[in-house]
Amino acid sequence: MSTAILTGPPVAGSPLEADLRTLGFDVRTADDAAAAAELINAVPAQERVAVVDPRFVGHLHALRLALTDPRFPAAAVPGALTAQPAARAALTRAVGRIPVGAGTAHLTDVLTDTLTESLDRDETGLHRVELGSLVATVALTPAQREDAREAVAAVDDEAVRLRTAVKSRDGFFTTYCISPYSRYLARWCARRGLTPNQVTTASLLTALIAAGCAATGTRGGFIAAGFLLLFSFVLDCTDGQLARYSLQYSTMGAWLDATFDRAKEYAYYAGLALGAARGGGHDDVWALALGAMVLMTCRHVVDFSFNEANHDATANTSPTATLSGKLDSVGWTVWVRRMIVLPIGERWAMIAVLTALTTPRIVFYALLIGCALAACYTTAGRVLRSLTRRARRTDRAAQALADLADSGPLAELIARSARGRGRTGSFLAPVMAFLSAAVLLVWVIFENDPASWLTVGVAACSALLAGAAVARPLKGALDWLVPPFFRAGEYVTILVLAARADVPGALPAAYGLVAAVAYHHYDTVYRIRGGTGAPPRWLVRATGGHEGRILVITVLAAALSPSGFTIALTALAVALALLVLIESIRFWVSSQAPAVHDEGEPA
């Protein structure tokens, strides 16, 4: 329930009350500041309340942006402001501070402006809406009202609303091949009462059907899969545009959107692998499918770790960033650099076209080559920025990196014993993390028989190095590389051990296990992004942490026959998937985190 209080001189014939009711507000009027204070205090504390000057003239969408956006505890445009429950106490204090009596008329003449300034000083997280070409003003005279109405008539707020529904930064394919029409699909959905989460779910179901078509292994199935994958991406763009168009932001929605993107892509990889095995050539590409999933997940954790390390860093400038800013002024370089990183639009378009025209093996070769080049480009640029910007990382950033590292009980024990050695801010942490992964991977890749107890010993040495890597706060210039090194070590170890087992079903079982662990890591990222912190420590300890899982997997490989190892991988995948999914769903369904929406670069 939302209440809007009109306070100030009434204006005959104004459509304001009708606009407020269109936005879902119960409209009440107050003759003066004292009456407005009584009405504000009468509204239950758990409800949104808006204060609007009756002389407001502006676009309906300007009011919508100021009064209905769920992401901000308080928001304002000239002549209108709103306070959600988190800011209600501050609004009550602001109203209580307004003096009465002689000489105070200037404070109540435009009461909304006085309250806005007061909320701003209280640091309540007040959001001042950027109007752009939209109009929002308080017309104090008939002449001002007439001028304001002319200004409103000169701008089509529906056109502005449609244009701003499109993400501010997007890839070339999405910008020029999808968004020109998907925004109208978003408006169609809004007018029929559909929610972004419903569209997100429809996108997931479409992608799963596409994966099923690919799994048939027939040319007709591959062609249908390509078309359905593209349509799934259209819906994937539509859900975000619908959220921006109708301001239906939520933490749950952002989580579903991001999580389902990964679920769709990785389910499609599995469908291609099944289709290759069932097709005429009986081609086994599970190793390629798992390699593609590992590469994409490691690439994403590089993005997440770098962004978290620099989220609130100070002295955050570098020559590399300056050069990037200069290149932004040259239009064509912007699109080239966005395409080089192979964002989700370009990636899915490539996968869809190649699925329809070629074979799954060619799809995975192209995907692995393209994503590897993109990963090298982005990682190299971020390393250069980190080495030249000399940013000072905060405790919050260090904690986020520690959470992303996903260290288990063994690494914690080693870290406690090694604490105090080494220097915070040095390159010790990334070097130890790199060695932790490199020692293990070199052994399992080049050893003739990696399914041995010697491999367990190497995994124990890897755990020692991993514990040393997180023994100090991760505030160094390159400490954001620690989580990616850990992810690569764990995922590639599982891939190699399953491939070297050389029995049917080992690689699909490993695919399921990596998918379950990757979901846990993505869930950690989205909890941190949503401002709710990492998963509870009991969950991290129950999953063993990255070093614990590696030890368990190497022990299983050494102790069991290849077929028994496959069964054990399957059981472990199911157990981990149930554990992390149940806790994740419980958390997100009950989460009270503030609404968010990602406007960053596409993944």
XYZ file of C-alpha atoms in Angstrom, residues 97-561:
465
model
C 11.902 20.022 12.341
C 9.834 22.418 10.225
C 9.210 25.520 12.366
C 5.895 27.335 12.523
C 5.033 30.966 13.069
C 6.145 34.282 11.619
C 9.097 34.249 9.241
C 8.842 30.573 8.305
C 6.635 30.828 5.210
C 9.628 30.300 2.885
C 10.122 26.849 4.419
C 6.595 25.692 3.711
C 5.839 27.520 0.476
C 7.297 24.532 -1.410
C 7.276 21.969 1.392
C 8.569 19.148 -0.799
C 11.805 21.017 -1.484
C 12.369 21.674 2.235
C 11.786 18.017 3.072
C 14.072 16.905 0.233
C 16.935 19.047 1.514
C 16.395 17.725 5.032
C 16.442 14.077 3.872
C 19.589 14.789 1.903
C 21.334 16.143 4.991
C 20.243 13.095 7.008
C 22.145 10.831 4.574
C 19.201 8.516 4.116
C 20.312 7.426 0.657
C 18.133 9.996 -1.068
C 18.148 9.528 -4.834
C 17.696 12.640 -6.961
C 16.227 11.393 -10.216
C 18.084 12.383 -13.388
C 15.255 13.642 -15.572
C 17.065 14.165 -18.869
C 14.444 15.507 -21.268
C 11.574 14.807 -18.872
C 9.893 17.709 -17.084
C 9.191 18.015 -13.349
C 8.669 21.424 -11.770
C 6.522 23.389 -9.335
C 4.632 26.112 -11.204
C 3.988 28.978 -8.798
C 2.178 31.276 -11.250
C -0.251 30.748 -14.151
C 2.457 31.819 -16.615
C 4.907 29.271 -15.206
C 2.213 26.614 -15.383
C 1.534 27.365 -19.027
C 5.235 27.259 -19.902
C 5.642 23.983 -18.035
C 2.688 22.415 -19.823
C 4.181 23.409 -23.175
C 7.475 21.836 -22.151
C 5.654 18.640 -21.167
C 3.805 18.528 -24.480
C 7.075 18.929 -26.399
C 8.511 15.653 -25.037
C 6.922 12.226 -25.534
C 7.483 10.573 -22.168
C 6.431 7.174 -23.539
C 9.230 7.383 -26.104
C 11.641 8.285 -23.287
C 10.342 5.405 -21.223
C 10.884 2.949 -24.076
C 14.359 4.283 -24.827
C 15.508 4.112 -21.211
C 14.155 0.564 -20.889
C 17.212 -0.545 -22.859
C 20.372 -1.186 -20.833
C 22.772 1.739 -20.970
C 25.763 -0.515 -21.835
C 25.205 -3.504 -24.041
C 26.884 -5.518 -26.754
C 26.710 -4.762 -30.480
C 24.411 -7.679 -31.326
C 22.010 -6.884 -28.492
C 21.959 -3.150 -29.242
C 21.339 -3.399 -32.973
C 19.705 -6.790 -33.512
C 17.569 -7.375 -30.391
C 16.741 -4.184 -28.483
C 15.093 -2.315 -31.422
C 12.090 -4.653 -31.126
C 12.434 -6.366 -27.724
C 11.590 -3.071 -25.974
C 8.158 -3.196 -27.626
C 7.747 -6.777 -26.466
C 8.589 -5.530 -22.953
C 5.845 -2.892 -23.218
C 3.410 -5.545 -24.475
C 4.218 -7.660 -21.434
C 3.806 -4.684 -19.071
C 0.370 -3.846 -20.445
C -0.750 -7.423 -19.831
C 0.477 -7.496 -16.263
C 3.371 -9.878 -16.814
C 6.313 -9.584 -14.426
C 10.023 -9.698 -15.258
C 10.373 -12.922 -13.271
C 7.711 -14.582 -15.422
C 9.541 -13.538 -18.589
C 12.839 -14.756 -17.085
C 11.242 -18.142 -16.410
C 9.868 -18.272 -19.961
C 13.387 -17.605 -21.257
C 14.739 -20.480 -19.163
C 12.060 -22.894 -20.374
C 12.714 -21.900 -23.992
C 16.441 -22.529 -23.583
C 15.779 -25.909 -21.956
C 13.564 -26.875 -24.903
C 16.391 -25.739 -27.196
C 18.791 -27.983 -25.278
C 16.342 -30.857 -25.685
C 16.172 -30.254 -29.446
C 19.982 -30.223 -29.639
C 20.072 -33.488 -27.679
C 18.181 -35.277 -30.480
C 21.357 -35.250 -32.572
C 19.435 -34.640 -35.813
C 19.958 -31.764 -38.236
C 16.350 -30.681 -37.768
C 16.863 -30.708 -34.019
C 20.021 -28.597 -34.311
C 18.250 -26.049 -36.533
C 15.308 -25.815 -34.111
C 17.735 -25.519 -31.196
C 19.494 -22.564 -32.837
C 16.244 -20.670 -33.414
C 14.949 -21.401 -29.909
C 18.230 -20.317 -28.326
C 17.985 -16.952 -30.117
C 14.357 -16.560 -29.011
C 15.408 -17.384 -25.455
C 17.924 -14.555 -25.687
C 15.230 -12.174 -26.932
C 13.205 -13.023 -23.824
C 16.348 -12.656 -21.723
C 16.700 -9.070 -22.968
C 12.988 -8.455 -22.555
C 12.899 -9.288 -18.838
C 15.430 -6.579 -17.970
C 13.752 -4.083 -20.274
C 10.416 -4.887 -18.669
C 11.953 -4.294 -15.230
C 13.260 -0.895 -16.328
C 10.080 0.012 -18.215
C 7.765 -0.768 -15.302
C 10.309 -0.218 -12.478
C 9.752 -3.762 -11.197
C 13.198 -4.175 -9.690
C 13.930 -6.776 -7.029
C 16.850 -8.667 -5.547
C 15.076 -11.917 -6.420
C 14.662 -10.792 -10.022
C 18.321 -9.863 -10.426
C 19.335 -13.224 -8.926
C 16.957 -15.196 -11.154
C 18.100 -13.336 -14.255
C 21.802 -13.917 -13.597
C 21.419 -17.507 -12.347
C 19.116 -18.571 -15.167
C 21.572 -17.157 -17.738
C 24.187 -19.596 -16.519
C 21.677 -22.460 -16.218
C 20.476 -21.890 -19.801
C 23.946 -21.758 -21.295
C 25.311 -24.765 -19.437
C 22.172 -26.838 -20.045
C 22.557 -26.055 -23.747
C 26.179 -27.237 -23.672
C 24.982 -30.508 -22.171
C 22.307 -30.799 -24.865
C 24.912 -30.334 -27.586
C 27.127 -32.990 -25.994
C 24.208 -35.446 -25.809
C 23.269 -34.668 -29.400
C 26.806 -35.264 -30.617
C 26.870 -38.655 -28.894
C 23.457 -39.642 -30.307
C 24.082 -38.323 -33.833
C 25.295 -40.334 -36.788
C 28.961 -39.814 -35.938
C 28.570 -40.744 -32.246
C 31.026 -37.978 -31.405
C 32.012 -37.702 -27.711
C 32.455 -33.991 -26.966
C 31.758 -34.040 -23.222
C 35.342 -32.973 -22.498
C 34.860 -29.954 -24.781
C 31.510 -29.126 -23.164
C 33.024 -29.305 -19.694
C 36.036 -27.290 -20.876
C 33.701 -24.579 -22.197
C 31.824 -24.445 -18.905
C 35.090 -24.275 -16.924
C 36.452 -21.498 -19.137
C 33.260 -19.435 -18.925
C 33.024 -19.826 -15.149
C 36.676 -18.900 -14.603
C 36.248 -15.910 -16.892
C 33.263 -14.736 -14.895
C 35.057 -15.085 -11.568
C 37.851 -12.893 -12.979
C 35.201 -10.247 -13.713
C 33.565 -10.591 -10.313
C 36.808 -10.582 -8.326
C 38.255 -7.575 -10.135
C 35.042 -5.583 -9.710
C 34.731 -6.429 -6.029
C 38.398 -5.569 -5.375
C 37.884 -2.140 -6.913
C 34.291 -1.529 -5.841
C 35.216 1.145 -3.300
C 38.984 1.423 -3.751
C 40.582 4.844 -3.346
C 43.165 6.431 -5.679
C 41.441 4.403 -8.367
C 43.144 5.787 -11.505
C 45.741 4.424 -13.911
C 47.262 5.230 -17.321
C 45.494 2.174 -18.708
C 42.117 3.494 -17.557
C 42.972 6.920 -18.985
C 43.771 5.350 -22.364
C 40.500 3.413 -22.255
C 38.648 6.655 -21.567
C 40.298 8.313 -24.558
C 39.374 5.390 -26.795
C 35.748 5.774 -25.690
C 35.684 9.085 -27.551
C 36.372 7.201 -30.793
C 33.007 5.579 -31.432
C 34.022 2.521 -33.442
C 36.603 1.422 -30.863
C 33.878 1.185 -28.216
C 31.977 -1.426 -30.235
C 35.119 -3.305 -31.218
C 36.186 -3.610 -27.587
C 32.723 -4.703 -26.541
C 32.661 -7.382 -29.225
C 36.169 -8.638 -28.438
C 35.062 -9.719 -24.963
C 32.366 -11.910 -26.596
C 29.441 -10.818 -24.385
C 26.385 -12.960 -24.004
C 24.604 -11.602 -27.097
C 27.475 -12.234 -29.496
C 28.248 -15.536 -27.806
C 24.720 -16.899 -28.028
C 24.317 -15.690 -31.608
C 27.523 -17.525 -32.556
C 26.417 -20.686 -30.752
C 22.940 -20.594 -32.343
C 24.189 -20.068 -35.906
C 26.933 -22.686 -35.641
C 24.521 -25.174 -34.073
C 22.147 -24.828 -37.010
C 24.848 -24.968 -39.697
C 27.665 -27.160 -38.348
C 28.343 -29.815 -35.698
C 28.579 -29.656 -31.900
C 32.339 -30.215 -32.045
C 32.791 -27.135 -34.252
C 30.501 -25.150 -31.920
C 32.693 -25.983 -28.937
C 35.944 -25.333 -30.801
C 34.714 -21.872 -31.801
C 33.434 -21.220 -28.298
C 36.664 -22.270 -26.601
C 38.850 -20.236 -28.965
C 36.639 -17.132 -28.779
C 36.244 -17.225 -25.006
C 39.955 -17.911 -24.467
C 40.916 -14.870 -26.545
C 38.317 -12.748 -24.730
C 39.563 -13.955 -21.343
C 43.179 -13.153 -22.238
C 42.204 -9.671 -23.442
C 40.150 -8.726 -20.388
C 42.482 -10.309 -17.837
C 45.579 -8.668 -19.329
C 43.892 -5.278 -19.262
C 42.859 -5.698 -15.651
C 46.312 -6.819 -14.589
C 47.788 -3.698 -16.219
C 45.237 -1.486 -14.494
C 45.907 -3.098 -11.146
C 49.677 -2.686 -11.440
C 49.501 0.977 -12.503
C 46.595 2.399 -10.503
C 48.086 1.827 -7.020
C 44.617 1.700 -5.515
C 44.159 1.245 -1.749
C 41.746 -1.614 -1.116
C 39.259 -1.507 1.747
C 38.433 -4.097 4.389
C 35.124 -4.697 2.610
C 36.911 -5.533 -0.650
C 39.336 -7.847 1.144
C 36.435 -9.679 2.792
C 34.609 -10.024 -0.529
C 37.706 -11.591 -2.110
C 38.097 -13.940 0.863
C 34.466 -15.002 0.442
C 34.942 -15.530 -3.292
C 38.020 -17.685 -2.550
C 35.665 -20.261 -0.953
C 38.281 -21.602 1.446
C 37.203 -24.545 3.563
C 38.173 -25.761 7.053
C 41.572 -27.098 5.980
C 42.638 -23.835 4.305
C 41.333 -21.900 7.323
C 43.460 -24.017 9.672
C 46.561 -23.545 7.515
C 45.876 -19.804 7.194
C 45.632 -19.409 10.980
C 48.989 -21.136 11.477
C 50.609 -19.002 8.743
C 49.068 -15.707 9.856
C 51.583 -12.978 10.557
C 54.033 -14.204 7.942
C 54.319 -12.223 4.746
C 53.166 -8.699 4.135
C 49.680 -7.498 3.275
C 49.638 -5.843 -0.145
C 52.578 -7.863 -1.551
C 52.302 -10.359 -4.426
C 52.545 -13.319 -2.056
C 48.834 -14.198 -2.128
C 48.407 -14.477 -5.933
C 51.762 -16.278 -6.248
C 50.730 -18.860 -3.625
C 47.308 -19.257 -5.248
C 48.899 -19.715 -8.670
C 51.318 -22.316 -7.327
C 48.467 -24.075 -5.527
C 46.649 -24.547 -8.841
C 49.733 -25.032 -11.038
C 51.367 -27.759 -8.924
C 48.183 -29.804 -8.912
C 47.322 -29.302 -12.577
C 50.809 -30.064 -13.883
C 50.759 -33.294 -11.888
C 47.333 -34.572 -12.960
C 47.862 -33.572 -16.595
C 51.340 -35.034 -17.115
C 51.404 -37.932 -14.629
C 50.872 -41.279 -16.351
C 48.424 -42.447 -13.675
C 46.905 -39.483 -11.806
C 44.398 -41.752 -10.031
C 46.922 -42.612 -7.323
C 47.723 -41.842 -3.697
C 50.641 -39.705 -4.872
C 48.029 -37.362 -6.370
C 46.377 -37.150 -2.949
C 49.726 -36.027 -1.522
C 50.070 -33.405 -4.259
C 46.512 -32.223 -3.473
C 47.510 -31.871 0.197
C 50.508 -29.731 -0.839
C 48.149 -27.675 -2.986
C 45.909 -27.135 0.053
C 48.922 -25.926 2.079
C 49.727 -23.347 -0.593
C 46.052 -22.331 -0.777
C 45.960 -21.745 2.974
C 49.110 -19.618 2.759
C 47.485 -17.543 0.002
C 44.592 -16.454 2.245
C 46.586 -16.076 5.467
C 46.612 -12.277 5.151
C 43.871 -9.809 4.111
C 43.589 -9.745 0.328
C 44.434 -6.085 -0.240
C 47.309 -6.425 -2.717
C 47.262 -5.066 -6.250
C 46.740 -8.515 -7.790
C 44.996 -10.299 -4.921
C 41.791 -10.374 -6.986
C 43.490 -13.184 -8.973
C 43.335 -15.527 -5.961
C 39.698 -16.724 -6.498
C 40.183 -17.328 -10.266
C 43.315 -19.405 -9.621
C 41.427 -21.508 -7.077
C 38.489 -22.000 -9.479
C 40.794 -23.076 -12.320
C 42.650 -25.514 -10.073
C 39.484 -27.182 -8.818
C 37.486 -27.331 -12.039
C 40.311 -28.451 -14.318
C 41.379 -31.133 -11.832
C 37.883 -32.612 -11.943
C 37.882 -32.441 -15.752
C 41.274 -34.148 -16.133
C 40.618 -36.902 -13.584
C 37.282 -37.706 -15.236
C 38.809 -37.673 -18.724
C 41.726 -39.872 -17.625
C 39.328 -42.371 -16.034
C 38.352 -43.216 -19.638
C 35.042 -44.889 -18.826
C 31.552 -44.038 -20.129
C 29.735 -41.593 -17.918
C 32.766 -40.146 -16.123
C 32.792 -36.849 -18.012
C 28.999 -36.300 -17.789
C 29.254 -36.982 -14.038
C 32.122 -34.490 -13.781
C 30.028 -32.000 -15.777
C 27.236 -32.293 -13.210
C 29.678 -31.904 -10.309
C 31.313 -28.782 -11.754
C 27.857 -27.355 -12.500
C 26.805 -27.833 -8.857
C 30.006 -26.259 -7.505
C 29.824 -23.405 -10.045
C 26.261 -22.683 -8.920
C 27.545 -22.330 -5.352
C 30.210 -19.886 -6.543
C 27.764 -17.826 -8.622
C 25.365 -17.737 -5.680
C 28.172 -16.330 -3.530
C 28.744 -13.566 -6.071
C 25.092 -12.552 -6.269
C 24.696 -12.501 -2.499
C 27.682 -10.149 -2.233
C 26.356 -7.997 -5.066
C 22.945 -7.831 -3.411
C 24.526 -6.459 -0.243
C 23.612 -9.470 1.878
C 27.096 -10.903 2.315
C 28.464 -14.327 1.465
C 26.708 -17.647 2.214
C 26.874 -18.777 5.858
C 30.121 -20.359 6.969
C 28.371 -23.622 7.805
C 27.490 -24.026 4.131
C 31.064 -23.344 3.005
C 32.381 -25.818 5.578
C 29.744 -28.407 4.636
C 30.781 -28.216 0.987
C 34.417 -28.603 2.050
C 35.760 -25.478 0.429
C 37.704 -25.733 -2.816
C 40.696 -27.479 -1.215
C 38.504 -29.958 0.669
C 36.599 -30.948 -2.462
C 39.854 -31.458 -4.361
C 41.159 -33.762 -1.621
C 37.931 -35.767 -1.574
C 37.940 -36.163 -5.357
C 41.586 -37.242 -5.511
C 40.985 -39.767 -2.693
C 37.973 -41.167 -4.577
C 40.035 -41.447 -7.773
C 42.822 -43.273 -5.927
C 40.602 -45.592 -3.878
C 37.978 -46.611 -6.449
C 37.928 -48.287 -9.817
